[in-house]
Coordinates of C-alpha atoms in Angstrom, one line a residue:
Chain A
M16 CA 89.5 119.3 90.8
L17 CA 88.7 115.8 91.9
L18 CA 90.4 116.6 95.2
Y19 CA 88.2 119.7 95.5
T20 CA 85.0 117.7 95.0
I21 CA 86.1 115.1 97.5
Y22 CA 86.9 118.0 99.9
L23 CA 83.4 119.5 99.6
V24 CA 81.8 116.1 100.1
A25 CA 84.0 115.5 103.1
I26 CA 83.2 118.8 104.8
V27 CA 79.5 118.0 104.4
A28 CA 79.9 114.6 105.9
E29 CA 82.0 115.9 108.8
A30 CA 79.5 118.7 109.4
M31 CA 76.7 116.1 109.5
S32 CA 78.6 113.9 112.0
G33 CA 79.3 116.9 114.2
A34 CA 75.7 118.0 114.0
I35 CA 74.5 114.5 115.1
M36 CA 76.9 114.5 118.1
G37 CA 75.7 118.0 119.0
M38 CA 72.0 116.8 118.9
R39 CA 72.8 114.0 121.2
R40 CA 74.1 116.5 123.7
G41 CA 70.9 118.5 123.5
M42 CA 72.4 121.5 121.7
D43 CA 70.1 124.0 120.0
L44 CA 70.2 125.0 116.4
F45 CA 73.0 127.5 116.8
G46 CA 75.1 124.9 118.7
I47 CA 74.4 122.3 116.0
C48 CA 75.5 124.6 113.2
M49 CA 78.6 125.6 115.1
I50 CA 79.7 122.1 116.1
G51 CA 79.1 120.9 112.6
T52 CA 81.3 123.7 111.2
V53 CA 84.0 123.2 113.8
T54 CA 84.1 119.5 113.0
A55 CA 84.4 120.1 109.3
L56 CA 86.8 123.1 109.2
G57 CA 88.5 122.8 112.6
G58 CA 91.4 120.6 111.4
G59 CA 92.4 122.9 108.6
T60 CA 92.0 125.9 110.9
V61 CA 94.3 124.5 113.6
R62 CA 96.8 123.5 110.9
D63 CA 96.8 127.0 109.3
V64 CA 97.1 128.8 112.7
L65 CA 100.1 126.5 113.7
L66 CA 101.8 127.1 110.3
G67 CA 101.0 130.8 110.3
H68 CA 99.3 130.2 107.0
Y69 CA 96.9 133.1 106.5
P70 CA 94.2 133.7 105.4
L71 CA 92.4 130.6 106.7
G72 CA 90.6 128.4 104.2
W73 CA 87.1 129.4 105.2
I74 CA 88.0 133.1 105.4
A75 CA 89.3 133.1 101.9
H76 CA 86.3 131.0 100.8
P77 CA 83.3 131.8 103.0
E78 CA 81.2 129.6 100.8
Y79 CA 82.6 126.6 102.7
L80 CA 80.5 127.9 105.6
L81 CA 77.4 127.6 103.5
F82 CA 78.1 123.9 103.0
T83 CA 78.8 123.2 106.6
I84 CA 76.0 125.2 108.1
G85 CA 73.6 123.9 105.4
A86 CA 74.6 120.3 106.2
A87 CA 74.1 120.9 109.9
V88 CA 70.7 122.4 109.5
V89 CA 69.5 119.7 107.1
T90 CA 70.9 117.1 109.6
A91 CA 69.0 118.7 112.4
F92 CA 65.7 118.0 110.6
V93 CA 66.4 114.6 109.1
A94 CA 68.8 113.0 111.6
R95 CA 66.2 110.5 112.8
Y96 CA 66.1 109.0 109.4
L97 CA 69.8 108.8 108.9
H98 CA 70.6 105.6 110.9
H99 CA 70.1 103.6 107.8
L100 CA 73.0 105.5 106.3
R101 CA 75.6 104.7 109.0
A102 CA 77.8 102.6 106.8
V103 CA 77.7 105.3 104.1
F104 CA 78.8 107.9 106.7
L105 CA 81.7 105.9 107.9
L106 CA 82.9 105.5 104.4
V107 CA 82.6 109.1 103.5
D108 CA 84.2 110.1 106.8
G109 CA 87.1 107.8 105.9
L110 CA 87.4 109.4 102.5
G111 CA 87.3 112.8 104.1
L112 CA 90.1 111.8 106.5
V113 CA 92.5 110.9 103.8
A114 CA 91.5 113.8 101.5
F115 CA 92.0 116.3 104.4
C116 CA 95.3 114.6 105.0
V117 CA 96.6 115.1 101.4
I118 CA 95.3 118.7 101.3
G119 CA 97.1 119.4 104.6
C120 CA 100.3 118.0 103.3
D121 CA 100.0 120.1 100.2
I122 CA 99.6 123.3 102.2
A123 CA 102.6 122.6 104.4
M124 CA 104.7 121.7 101.3
S125 CA 103.8 124.9 99.6
A126 CA 105.2 126.6 102.7
K127 CA 108.5 124.7 102.3
M128 CA 108.1 122.8 105.6
H129 CA 110.3 119.9 106.8
P130 CA 108.9 116.5 105.6
A131 CA 108.0 115.5 109.2
I132 CA 106.0 118.7 109.6
V133 CA 104.3 118.1 106.3
V134 CA 103.1 114.7 107.4
L135 CA 102.1 116.2 110.8
A136 CA 100.2 119.0 109.0
G137 CA 98.3 116.3 107.1
M138 CA 97.5 114.4 110.3
I139 CA 96.4 117.6 112.1
T140 CA 94.0 118.5 109.2
G141 CA 92.5 115.0 109.4
V142 CA 92.0 114.5 113.1
F143 CA 91.7 117.9 114.8
G144 CA 88.2 118.6 113.6
G145 CA 86.9 115.6 115.5
L146 CA 89.1 116.4 118.4
L147 CA 87.7 119.9 118.8
R148 CA 84.2 118.4 118.4
D149 CA 84.8 116.1 121.3
I150 CA 86.2 118.9 123.4
L151 CA 83.1 121.0 122.8
C152 CA 81.0 117.9 123.7
N153 CA 83.0 117.6 126.9
Q154 CA 84.4 114.1 126.3
I155 CA 87.9 112.7 125.9
P156 CA 88.6 112.9 122.2
L157 CA 87.8 109.6 120.6
V158 CA 90.8 109.8 118.3
L159 CA 93.1 109.6 121.4
Q160 CA 91.4 106.4 122.6
R161 CA 90.6 103.9 120.0
E162 CA 90.6 102.9 116.3
V163 CA 93.5 103.4 114.0
Y164 CA 92.0 106.8 112.8
A165 CA 95.2 108.8 113.3
T166 CA 97.3 106.0 112.1
V167 CA 95.5 106.1 108.8
A168 CA 96.4 109.8 108.5
L169 CA 100.0 109.0 109.4
F170 CA 100.1 106.3 106.8
T171 CA 98.4 108.4 104.1
G172 CA 100.6 111.5 104.7
S173 CA 103.8 109.4 104.8
L174 CA 103.0 107.6 101.6
Y175 CA 102.1 110.9 99.9
V176 CA 105.3 112.6 100.9
G177 CA 107.3 109.5 100.1
L178 CA 105.8 109.2 96.6
L179 CA 106.5 112.9 95.9
Y180 CA 110.1 112.4 97.2
F181 CA 110.6 109.8 94.5
K182 CA 109.3 112.2 91.9
V183 CA 106.0 110.4 91.3
D184 CA 103.6 112.7 89.4
S185 CA 101.7 114.9 91.8
S186 CA 98.1 113.7 90.8
V187 CA 99.2 110.1 90.7
A188 CA 100.7 110.5 94.2
Q189 CA 97.4 112.1 95.4
L190 CA 95.2 109.3 93.9
A191 CA 97.5 106.5 95.2
S192 CA 97.7 108.0 98.7
I193 CA 94.0 108.6 98.9
G194 CA 93.2 105.1 97.5
A195 CA 95.7 103.3 99.8
G196 CA 94.7 105.3 102.9
F197 CA 91.0 104.7 102.2
L198 CA 91.6 101.0 101.9
F199 CA 93.6 101.0 105.1
R200 CA 90.7 102.8 106.9
F201 CA 88.1 100.4 105.4
L202 CA 90.1 97.4 106.5
A203 CA 90.7 98.9 110.0
L204 CA 86.9 99.5 110.4
H205 CA 86.0 96.1 109.0
F206 CA 88.4 94.1 111.1
E207 CA 88.2 96.4 114.1
W208 CA 91.9 97.0 114.3
R209 CA 93.1 98.8 117.4
L210 CA 96.4 100.3 118.5
P211 CA 97.8 98.8 121.7
N212 CA 96.2 100.2 124.9
F213 CA 98.1 100.2 128.2
N214 CA 96.6 99.3 131.4
G215 CA 96.8 102.7 133.1
D216 CA 95.2 101.5 136.3
R217 CA 98.4 99.7 137.2
I218 CA 100.3 102.9 137.3
R219 CA 100.5 104.1 140.8
G220 CA 102.2 107.0 142.5
F221 CA 101.3 109.8 140.1
E222 CA 98.4 111.9 141.1
Chain B
M16 CA 84.8 156.9 122.8
L17 CA 81.4 155.7 124.1
L18 CA 82.1 152.3 122.5
Y19 CA 85.5 152.2 124.4
T20 CA 83.7 153.0 127.7
I21 CA 81.1 150.3 127.0
Y22 CA 84.0 147.9 126.2
L23 CA 85.8 148.5 129.5
V24 CA 82.6 148.1 131.5
A25 CA 81.9 144.9 129.5
I26 CA 85.3 143.3 130.1
V27 CA 84.9 144.0 133.8
A28 CA 81.4 142.4 133.8
E29 CA 82.6 139.4 131.8
A30 CA 85.7 138.9 134.1
M31 CA 83.4 139.0 137.1
S32 CA 81.1 136.4 135.6
G33 CA 84.1 134.2 134.7
A34 CA 85.5 134.6 138.2
I35 CA 82.2 133.5 139.8
M36 CA 82.0 130.4 137.7
G37 CA 85.7 129.6 138.6
M38 CA 84.9 130.0 142.3
R39 CA 82.0 127.6 142.0
R40 CA 84.4 125.1 140.6
G41 CA 86.8 125.5 143.6
M42 CA 89.5 127.3 141.7
D43 CA 92.2 129.2 143.6
L44 CA 93.0 132.9 143.2
F45 CA 95.2 132.3 140.2
G46 CA 92.6 130.2 138.5
I47 CA 89.9 132.8 139.3
C48 CA 92.1 135.6 137.7
M49 CA 92.8 133.5 134.7
I50 CA 89.3 132.3 134.0
G51 CA 88.0 135.9 134.5
T52 CA 90.6 137.2 132.0
V53 CA 89.9 134.4 129.4
T54 CA 86.1 135.0 129.7
A55 CA 86.6 138.8 129.1
L56 CA 89.3 138.7 126.4
G57 CA 89.1 135.2 125.0
G58 CA 86.5 136.2 122.3
G59 CA 88.6 138.9 120.8
T60 CA 91.7 136.7 121.1
V61 CA 90.2 133.9 119.1
R62 CA 88.9 136.4 116.5
D63 CA 92.3 138.0 116.1
V64 CA 94.2 134.7 115.9
L65 CA 91.7 133.4 113.2
L66 CA 91.9 136.7 111.2
G67 CA 95.7 136.8 111.7
H68 CA 95.2 140.3 113.2
Y69 CA 98.3 141.0 115.2
P70 CA 99.1 142.3 117.8
L71 CA 96.2 141.0 119.9
G72 CA 94.2 143.7 121.7
W73 CA 95.5 142.9 125.2
I74 CA 99.1 142.7 124.0
A75 CA 98.9 146.1 122.4
H76 CA 97.0 147.4 125.5
P77 CA 98.2 145.4 128.6
E78 CA 96.1 147.7 130.8
Y79 CA 93.1 145.6 129.8
L80 CA 94.6 142.9 131.9
L81 CA 94.6 145.2 134.9
F82 CA 90.8 145.6 134.5
T83 CA 90.1 141.9 134.2
I84 CA 92.5 140.7 136.9
G85 CA 91.3 143.5 139.2
A86 CA 87.7 142.6 138.6
A87 CA 88.4 138.9 139.3
V88 CA 90.3 139.6 142.5
V89 CA 87.5 142.0 143.8
T90 CA 84.9 139.4 142.8
A91 CA 86.8 136.7 144.8
F92 CA 86.3 138.7 148.0
V93 CA 82.8 140.1 147.5
A94 CA 81.1 137.4 145.5
R95 CA 78.9 136.3 148.3
Y96 CA 77.3 139.7 148.4
L97 CA 76.7 139.9 144.6
H98 CA 73.6 137.8 144.3
H99 CA 71.5 140.9 144.8
L100 CA 73.0 142.2 141.6
R101 CA 72.1 139.3 139.3
A102 CA 69.7 141.4 137.1
V103 CA 72.4 144.1 136.7
F104 CA 74.9 141.5 135.7
L105 CA 72.7 140.0 133.0
L106 CA 72.0 143.5 131.6
V107 CA 75.7 144.4 131.6
D108 CA 76.6 141.0 130.1
G109 CA 74.0 141.6 127.3
L110 CA 75.4 145.1 126.7
G111 CA 78.9 143.5 126.5
L112 CA 77.7 140.9 124.0
V113 CA 76.5 143.5 121.5
A114 CA 79.4 145.9 122.1
F115 CA 81.9 143.0 121.6
C116 CA 80.0 142.1 118.5
V117 CA 80.2 145.6 116.9
I118 CA 83.9 145.9 117.8
G119 CA 84.6 142.5 116.2
C120 CA 82.8 143.5 113.0
D121 CA 84.8 146.8 112.9
I122 CA 88.1 144.9 113.1
A123 CA 87.2 142.4 110.4
M124 CA 86.0 145.3 108.2
S125 CA 89.2 147.2 108.7
A126 CA 90.9 144.0 107.3
K127 CA 88.7 144.1 104.3
M128 CA 87.0 140.8 105.0
H129 CA 83.9 139.4 103.2
P130 CA 80.6 140.6 104.8
A131 CA 79.8 137.0 106.0
I132 CA 83.2 136.9 107.8
V133 CA 82.6 140.3 109.3
V134 CA 79.4 139.1 110.9
L135 CA 81.1 135.9 112.0
A136 CA 84.0 137.9 113.5
G137 CA 81.4 139.8 115.5
M138 CA 79.8 136.6 116.7
I139 CA 83.1 135.0 117.6
T140 CA 84.1 138.1 119.7
G141 CA 80.7 138.0 121.5
V142 CA 80.5 134.3 122.3
F143 CA 83.9 132.7 122.4
G144 CA 84.9 134.2 125.8
G145 CA 82.1 132.3 127.5
L146 CA 82.7 129.3 125.4
L147 CA 86.4 129.1 126.5
R148 CA 85.3 129.7 130.1
D149 CA 83.0 126.7 129.9
I150 CA 85.7 124.5 128.4
L151 CA 88.1 125.4 131.2
C152 CA 85.2 124.6 133.7
N153 CA 84.8 121.2 132.0
Q154 CA 81.2 121.7 130.8
I155 CA 79.5 121.7 127.4
P156 CA 79.5 125.4 126.4
L157 CA 76.2 127.0 127.5
V158 CA 76.1 129.1 124.3
L159 CA 75.7 125.8 122.3
Q160 CA 72.8 124.6 124.4
R161 CA 70.3 127.3 125.2
E162 CA 69.1 130.9 125.1
V163 CA 69.4 133.0 122.0
Y164 CA 72.7 134.4 123.0
A165 CA 74.5 133.7 119.8
T166 CA 71.4 134.7 117.8
V167 CA 71.6 138.1 119.4
A168 CA 75.2 138.4 118.1
L169 CA 74.1 137.3 114.7
F170 CA 71.3 139.8 114.6
T171 CA 73.5 142.7 115.9
G172 CA 76.3 142.0 113.5
S173 CA 74.0 141.6 110.5
L174 CA 72.2 144.8 111.3
Y175 CA 75.4 146.7 111.7
V176 CA 76.9 145.4 108.4
G177 CA 73.6 146.1 106.7
L178 CA 73.3 149.6 108.0
L179 CA 76.9 150.4 106.9
Y180 CA 76.2 148.8 103.5
F181 CA 73.4 151.4 103.1
K182 CA 75.8 154.2 103.9
V183 CA 74.4 154.9 107.3
D184 CA 76.8 157.1 109.3
S185 CA 79.2 154.9 111.2
S186 CA 78.4 156.1 114.8
V187 CA 74.6 156.0 114.1
A188 CA 75.0 152.4 112.8
Q189 CA 76.9 151.5 116.0
L190 CA 74.4 153.0 118.3
A191 CA 71.4 151.6 116.4
S192 CA 72.9 148.1 116.3
I193 CA 73.9 148.1 120.0
G194 CA 70.5 149.5 121.0
A195 CA 68.5 147.0 118.9
G196 CA 70.8 144.1 119.8
F197 CA 70.5 144.9 123.5
L198 CA 66.7 145.2 123.2
F199 CA 66.6 141.8 121.5
R200 CA 68.8 140.3 124.3
F201 CA 66.5 141.9 127.0
L202 CA 63.4 140.5 125.4
A203 CA 65.0 137.1 124.9
L204 CA 65.9 137.0 128.6
H205 CA 62.5 138.4 129.7
F206 CA 60.4 136.0 127.7
E207 CA 62.9 133.1 127.9
W208 CA 63.1 132.7 124.2
R209 CA 64.8 129.5 123.0
L210 CA 66.1 128.2 119.7
P211 CA 64.6 124.9 118.7
N212 CA 66.2 121.8 120.3
F213 CA 66.1 118.4 118.6
N214 CA 65.5 115.3 120.5
G215 CA 68.9 113.7 120.0
D216 CA 67.9 110.5 122.0
R217 CA 65.8 109.5 119.0
I218 CA 68.9 109.3 116.8
R219 CA 70.2 105.8 116.7
G220 CA 72.9 104.0 114.9
F221 CA 75.7 106.6 115.3
E222 CA 78.1 105.8 118.1
Chain C
M4 CA 123.6 126.2 126.1
L5 CA 122.8 125.1 129.7
L6 CA 119.3 126.6 129.2
Y7 CA 119.0 124.5 126.0
T8 CA 120.0 121.3 127.9
I9 CA 117.5 122.1 130.7
Y10 CA 114.8 122.7 128.0
L11 CA 115.4 119.3 126.4
V12 CA 115.3 117.5 129.8
A13 CA 112.2 119.4 130.6
I14 CA 110.2 118.6 127.4
V15 CA 111.1 114.9 128.0
A16 CA 109.8 115.1 131.6
E17 CA 106.6 116.9 130.5
A18 CA 106.0 114.4 127.7
M19 CA 106.4 111.6 130.2
S20 CA 103.9 113.2 132.6
G21 CA 101.4 113.8 129.8
A22 CA 101.8 110.2 128.6
I23 CA 101.2 108.8 132.1
M24 CA 98.0 110.8 132.4
G25 CA 96.9 109.6 128.9
M26 CA 97.5 106.0 129.9
R27 CA 95.3 106.5 133.0
R28 CA 92.5 107.7 130.7
G29 CA 92.8 104.5 128.6
M30 CA 94.4 106.3 125.6
D31 CA 96.0 104.2 122.8
L32 CA 99.6 104.6 121.6
F33 CA 98.7 107.5 119.3
G34 CA 96.8 109.3 122.0
I35 CA 99.7 108.8 124.4
C36 CA 102.2 110.3 121.9
M37 CA 100.0 113.2 121.2
I38 CA 99.1 114.1 124.7
G39 CA 102.8 113.8 125.7
T40 CA 103.7 116.2 122.8
V41 CA 100.9 118.6 123.7
T42 CA 102.0 118.7 127.3
A43 CA 105.6 119.3 126.4
L44 CA 105.2 121.8 123.6
G45 CA 101.7 123.2 124.1
G46 CA 102.8 126.1 126.3
G47 CA 105.3 127.4 123.9
T48 CA 102.8 126.9 121.0
V49 CA 100.1 128.9 122.7
R50 CA 102.6 131.6 123.5
D51 CA 103.9 131.9 120.0
V52 CA 100.4 131.9 118.4
L53 CA 99.3 134.7 120.8
L54 CA 102.4 136.7 120.2
G55 CA 102.3 136.0 116.4
H56 CA 105.8 134.6 116.7
Y57 CA 106.3 132.4 113.7
P58 CA 107.6 129.8 112.9
L59 CA 106.6 127.9 116.1
G60 CA 109.5 126.3 118.0
W61 CA 108.8 122.7 117.0
I62 CA 108.2 123.6 113.4
A63 CA 111.6 125.3 113.1
H64 CA 113.1 122.4 115.1
P65 CA 111.1 119.2 114.3
E66 CA 113.7 117.2 116.3
Y67 CA 111.9 118.3 119.4
L68 CA 109.0 116.0 118.3
L69 CA 111.4 113.1 118.3
F70 CA 112.2 113.8 122.0
T71 CA 108.6 114.1 123.0
I72 CA 107.2 111.2 121.0
G73 CA 110.2 109.0 122.0
A74 CA 109.6 109.9 125.7
A75 CA 105.9 109.1 125.4
V76 CA 106.6 105.7 123.7
V77 CA 109.2 104.7 126.3
T78 CA 106.8 105.8 129.0
A79 CA 104.0 103.6 127.6
F80 CA 106.2 100.6 128.0
V81 CA 107.9 101.3 131.3
A82 CA 105.3 103.4 133.2
R83 CA 104.5 100.6 135.6
Y84 CA 108.1 100.8 137.0
L85 CA 108.1 104.6 137.2
H86 CA 106.3 105.1 140.5
H87 CA 109.7 104.8 142.4
L88 CA 110.7 108.0 140.5
R89 CA 107.8 110.2 141.5
A90 CA 110.0 112.6 143.5
V91 CA 112.5 112.9 140.6
F92 CA 109.6 113.7 138.3
L93 CA 108.3 116.5 140.5
L94 CA 111.7 118.0 140.7
V95 CA 112.3 117.8 136.9
D96 CA 108.8 119.2 136.3
G97 CA 109.6 122.1 138.6
L98 CA 112.9 122.7 136.8
G99 CA 111.0 122.6 133.5
L100 CA 108.4 125.1 134.7
V101 CA 111.0 127.7 135.6
A102 CA 113.1 127.0 132.5
F103 CA 110.0 127.3 130.2
C104 CA 109.2 130.5 132.0
V105 CA 112.6 132.1 131.3
I106 CA 112.6 131.0 127.7
G107 CA 109.1 132.4 127.2
C108 CA 110.2 135.7 128.7
D109 CA 113.2 135.8 126.3
I110 CA 111.0 135.3 123.3
A111 CA 108.6 138.0 124.2
M112 CA 111.5 140.4 125.0
S113 CA 113.1 139.7 121.6
A114 CA 109.7 140.9 120.1
K115 CA 109.9 144.1 122.2
M116 CA 106.8 143.4 124.3
H117 CA 105.6 145.4 127.3
P118 CA 107.2 144.0 130.6
A119 CA 103.8 142.8 131.8
I120 CA 103.3 140.8 128.5
V121 CA 106.9 139.4 128.9
V122 CA 106.1 138.0 132.3
L123 CA 102.7 136.7 131.1
A124 CA 104.5 135.0 128.1
G125 CA 106.7 133.3 130.6
M126 CA 103.7 132.1 132.6
I127 CA 101.9 130.9 129.5
T128 CA 104.9 128.9 128.4
G129 CA 105.1 127.3 131.8
V130 CA 101.5 126.4 132.5
F131 CA 99.6 126.0 129.2
G132 CA 101.1 122.6 128.4
G133 CA 99.6 121.1 131.5
L134 CA 96.4 123.1 130.9
L135 CA 95.9 121.7 127.4
R136 CA 96.7 118.2 128.7
D137 CA 93.9 118.5 131.3
I138 CA 91.5 119.8 128.7
L139 CA 92.2 116.8 126.4
C140 CA 91.8 114.5 129.5
N141 CA 88.4 116.1 130.1
Q142 CA 89.1 117.6 133.6
I143 CA 89.3 121.0 135.0
P144 CA 92.9 122.1 134.7
L145 CA 94.8 121.4 137.9
V146 CA 96.8 124.6 137.5
L147 CA 93.5 126.6 138.1
Q148 CA 92.7 124.7 141.2
R149 CA 95.6 124.1 143.5
E150 CA 99.3 124.4 144.3
V151 CA 101.2 127.5 143.7
Y152 CA 102.3 126.3 140.2
A153 CA 101.4 129.4 138.3
T154 CA 102.6 131.6 141.1
V155 CA 106.1 130.1 140.8
A156 CA 106.0 131.1 137.1
L157 CA 104.8 134.6 138.0
F158 CA 107.6 134.9 140.5
T159 CA 110.3 133.5 138.2
G160 CA 109.2 135.7 135.3
S161 CA 109.0 138.9 137.4
L162 CA 112.4 138.2 139.0
Y163 CA 114.0 137.7 135.6
V164 CA 112.5 140.8 134.1
G165 CA 113.4 142.8 137.2
L166 CA 117.0 141.6 137.1
L167 CA 117.3 142.5 133.4
Y168 CA 115.8 145.9 134.1
F169 CA 118.5 146.6 136.6
K170 CA 121.1 145.7 134.0
V171 CA 122.1 142.4 135.6
D172 CA 124.1 140.3 133.1
S173 CA 121.7 138.1 131.0
S174 CA 123.2 134.7 132.0
V175 CA 123.4 135.6 135.7
A176 CA 119.8 136.7 135.5
Q177 CA 118.8 133.4 133.9
L178 CA 120.6 131.3 136.5
A179 CA 119.4 133.4 139.4
S180 CA 115.7 133.3 138.3
I181 CA 115.8 129.6 137.5
G182 CA 117.5 128.9 140.9
A183 CA 115.2 131.0 142.9
G184 CA 112.1 129.8 141.0
F185 CA 113.1 126.2 141.5
L186 CA 113.7 126.8 145.2
F187 CA 110.2 128.4 145.5
R188 CA 108.6 125.4 143.7
F189 CA 110.5 123.0 145.9
L190 CA 109.4 124.7 149.1
A191 CA 105.8 125.0 147.8
L192 CA 105.7 121.2 147.2
H193 CA 107.5 120.4 150.5
F194 CA 105.2 122.5 152.7
E195 CA 102.2 122.0 150.5
W196 CA 101.6 125.8 150.1
R197 CA 98.3 126.7 148.5
L198 CA 96.7 129.9 147.2
P199 CA 93.5 130.9 148.9
N200 CA 90.4 129.1 147.7
F201 CA 87.0 130.7 148.0
N202 CA 83.9 128.8 149.1
G203 CA 82.0 129.0 145.8
D204 CA 79.0 127.1 147.3
R205 CA 78.1 130.1 149.2
I206 CA 77.5 132.1 146.0
R207 CA 73.9 132.0 145.1
G208 CA 71.9 133.6 142.4
F209 CA 74.2 133.0 139.4
E210 CA 73.2 130.0 137.3

C-alpha cells in the first residue's frame, strides 16, 4: 500500500520531468503529454515486454494514464514557476527510481526469474523511462553518461534480492532497500559522485 | 473490404513517405526499404507488442512487406518526379492515419480492452510509424512538435468508440469516423491548425 | 556446438564494438556495459519480441550477460591498445553477423514461420544490435547508410533457407551459409562494395 502510494507519486514526478524536457524541445501539448507518459511508464513497459509479462501495467490499470497525462498538462501551464522546486524534484525522482526498482524486482520474481534477471528487471524499470525520454528528445541518454543513477538501481535491486534470499520479511526488505537506495541516491547527488569515464578520444582506428 | 483496400493504399503511401525521408538522409537502398517498411508497419507493430497481440500483422501476412518494400524501391527511382504529387501524398497520408486508427481500435476491442486503451491503440497505430521513422532519421519526432496529427487520431478513435458504444452499426461507424477524421485532418492542414506550444526557454533550473 | 561457440565469440566481439562506440561518446562505465550488451544481444531481443518467442535468449541464459558485460568492462580498460586489432574485429564482426543470421533463421523456422519471415528474422538478428547501438549513440544507424552489411544478412539467410528447402543436411547448410556469407562480407569490405545511394537533395517539395 505504501509502495503503491510511492509509485503514484513517482509516476507523477517522472511525468513532470518528462514534460519539462519536452517543453524545452518545443513540443506541443500532445508531445508533452506523450513524453511525460513515456518517461513515467516506459521503464515498466520495456520490462514487461522483455519478460513477456502481459497485460502491461497501464493496460491493466488505465487510470495510471490519467495521472501521467494530468501531471504533464499541469506542468505545461505551471512549469515557469517550478524552478523553485528543483530540489524537491530531484528527491522525488530519486524516490521514484528506487521504488520502480523494487516493483520491477517483484514482478520478475513473481515470474520465477533468475536472481540476475530480477535485479536487471529492477534496473530496467528504474532507468528505461528516462532513456526513452532522451531518445525521443534526440539526445544521448543521460543515464549512460553521468551520475550514478543506474548504479543506485543496481544497488537497490541487489540489496532487495539479497535480503529476500536471507528470508527477511518482504515488507521489511522493501522498506530497507528503498531507504538505503534513496540514501545512496541522495549522497550521490550531494557529493556529485560519478562513475569512471574513459577518454574515448584516445581510441583510434575504429570508425 | 473497403477498409482493407484503404489499408493497402495507406501502407504504400506511408512507405513512400518513409523512403523519401531516408533518401534525404543519404540512406542506401536497404536503408530506404527498411525505413519505408518501418514507417508503414511500425505503428501496428508497436501496438501489437504492447497489447501482446501475436502474431504481428506482417508476420501473419508477409505479403504486406512486398507492398512496403516495392513502394520504397519504386520511390527510390522516381522520387525526383514526385514533388508534383505533394498534395496527393498529404491526402493519402491523412486517409492512412484515420484508417490505421480505426483498425487499431478494432484490434484492441477484439482483445476486450478498456475504452481508453482502445482509443490509445488507435492513436499508437496512427502515429508510431512516423515516430519510429523520425527516431531512425535522428530527429525529434515531428508528431511531438507540430500539427494536430495525433489530435486527429484521438478524435477519430474517440468518435469510433463512441459510435459503437451507442450501438451504431459497425460499418457505418467505420465510415463515419474515417470521413470525419479525414475532414478534420484536411481542415487542419488547410488552415494550419496547431496545438499550443509552450515557451520552454523560460523554464529555468532544470538541467 | 560449433554454432554455439561462434555465437559466444560473436557476442563478445559485438559487445566490444558497442563499448568502444560508447567510450567515444563519453559514456561512463554503466553506459559502456549497457551499450555493449545492447549491441550484442539487441538483435536477438528484437527478433524474439517481434516473433513473440519467449523467454528471450538472455533471460533463459543469463550467463550471456556475463560475457557481454565482461567484454565491455575489459574493453573500457584496454581500448587504447586495441587499434592494432581493427582487422581482427572486422572479421569477427562479419562472422558474428552471419552466425546471428543463421541462428535467427533457426528460431523463426522452429516457430513455423513463412520463409520470407524466416529470412527477415535472420536479418533482424544480424543488424538490429548495431542499429540500437547507433540510436543510443544518437546517430543515424550506419546499417541504413552504407556498406552491404544488411545485404550480407539477406544473402546468408536466403541461402540457408534455400539449402534447407532442397533437403540439404542441416549442419551442412549451416556451414555452407556461414562460409559463403562470411566470404561475401570479406569481399564487400575488401573491395568497399556499396549499395546504390540516391541523391536525396534533388527531392523537393516534401518537408
